[in-house]
């Protein structure tokens, strides 16, 4: 009987293990399936290591044999420990990847997973789409480098107005990177995902290569909120004027919205997000 050949292998580029464990723990049948898979892998590794523990001493001086046995045991013990660490690392990776499949199955079976972003806050979504990337740290590193200005001036179509534009990009990149530290944005036609840098399985250089990719990416995540309209943002910025004009007590928590409102304004410029676009917290991002 011929074995069926897989036509595709998933390439996971982003996995939020904390969120995965939290969701998985809330499904009664999800945890046992994953733990069973881990135990099977662990038992197999233990049995394999147990065979390596056997030491056969025969012939020769007993003292020499004992020394050789101790040396052999020490070497085998180090190899076993090393293999155990590698196996554990492999198990952790399999756990994360397998858990994503379990989560998708559980969410679908409970009718909690939608296939597009046209839903309210708190809804789980999974969709496949074209994308663009914005890496704020790389953007900041580029435009704050002293050597960038001479390079720009070397281009054939250089104009002095470029200097002002470069300075504006420099200042904007600094502000954005400070407002959204350790964040890489995935921009979709009707949504933007805020991805934490430490959850990626790719280096910054490898991520930059995705800028030129023609593939579509699949994202599993949760809708956290929507892009507000300009009037709502302007109303937040008008809080200061209301404070000066009124003697009544005003809820000062509105002042805390200035930062996010400014962030949205800047993201509208750099990412082209529009009113109603969804902000998504990603759980997993991968290519199929």
mmCIF file of N, CA and C in Angstrom, residues 166-176 266:
data_model
loop_
_atom_site.group_PDB
_atom_site.id
_atom_site.type_symbol
_atom_site.label_atom_id
_atom_site.label_comp_id
_atom_site.label_asym_id
_atom_site.label_seq_id
_atom_site.Cartn_x
_atom_site.Cartn_y
_atom_site.Cartn_z
ATOM 1 N N UNK A 166 13.654 63.120 4.569
ATOM 2 C CA UNK A 166 14.457 62.166 5.330
ATOM 3 C C UNK A 166 14.436 62.489 6.817
ATOM 4 N N UNK A 167 14.486 63.777 7.152
ATOM 5 C CA UNK A 167 14.436 64.184 8.553
ATOM 6 C C UNK A 167 13.084 63.857 9.167
ATOM 7 N N UNK A 168 12.019 64.037 8.380
ATOM 8 C CA UNK A 168 10.680 63.710 8.856
ATOM 9 C C UNK A 168 10.540 62.208 9.106
ATOM 10 N N UNK A 169 11.081 61.389 8.192
ATOM 11 C CA UNK A 169 11.033 59.936 8.365
ATOM 12 C C UNK A 169 11.841 59.514 9.584
ATOM 13 N N UNK A 170 12.956 60.165 9.792
ATOM 14 C CA UNK A 170 13.796 59.865 10.950
ATOM 15 C C UNK A 170 13.025 60.099 12.246
ATOM 16 N N UNK A 171 12.410 61.286 12.368
ATOM 17 C CA UNK A 171 11.675 61.615 13.589
ATOM 18 C C UNK A 171 10.454 60.713 13.776
ATOM 19 N N UNK A 172 9.765 60.439 12.674
ATOM 20 C CA UNK A 172 8.573 59.583 12.750
ATOM 21 C C UNK A 172 8.931 58.169 13.168
ATOM 22 N N UNK A 173 10.029 57.635 12.630
ATOM 23 C CA UNK A 173 10.434 56.275 12.966
ATOM 24 C C UNK A 173 10.815 56.158 14.435
ATOM 25 N N UNK A 174 11.428 57.206 14.989
ATOM 26 C CA UNK A 174 11.794 57.205 16.408
ATOM 27 C C UNK A 174 10.541 57.192 17.279
ATOM 28 N N UNK A 175 9.578 58.041 16.932
ATOM 29 C CA UNK A 175 8.338 58.122 17.708
ATOM 30 C C UNK A 175 7.571 56.805 17.633
ATOM 31 N N UNK A 176 7.430 56.256 16.431
ATOM 32 C CA UNK A 176 6.675 55.015 16.257
ATOM 33 C C UNK A 176 7.320 53.857 16.998
ATOM 34 N N UNK A 266 -0.692 58.081 13.144
ATOM 35 C CA UNK A 266 0.557 57.801 12.448
ATOM 36 C C UNK A 266 0.471 56.499 11.652
#
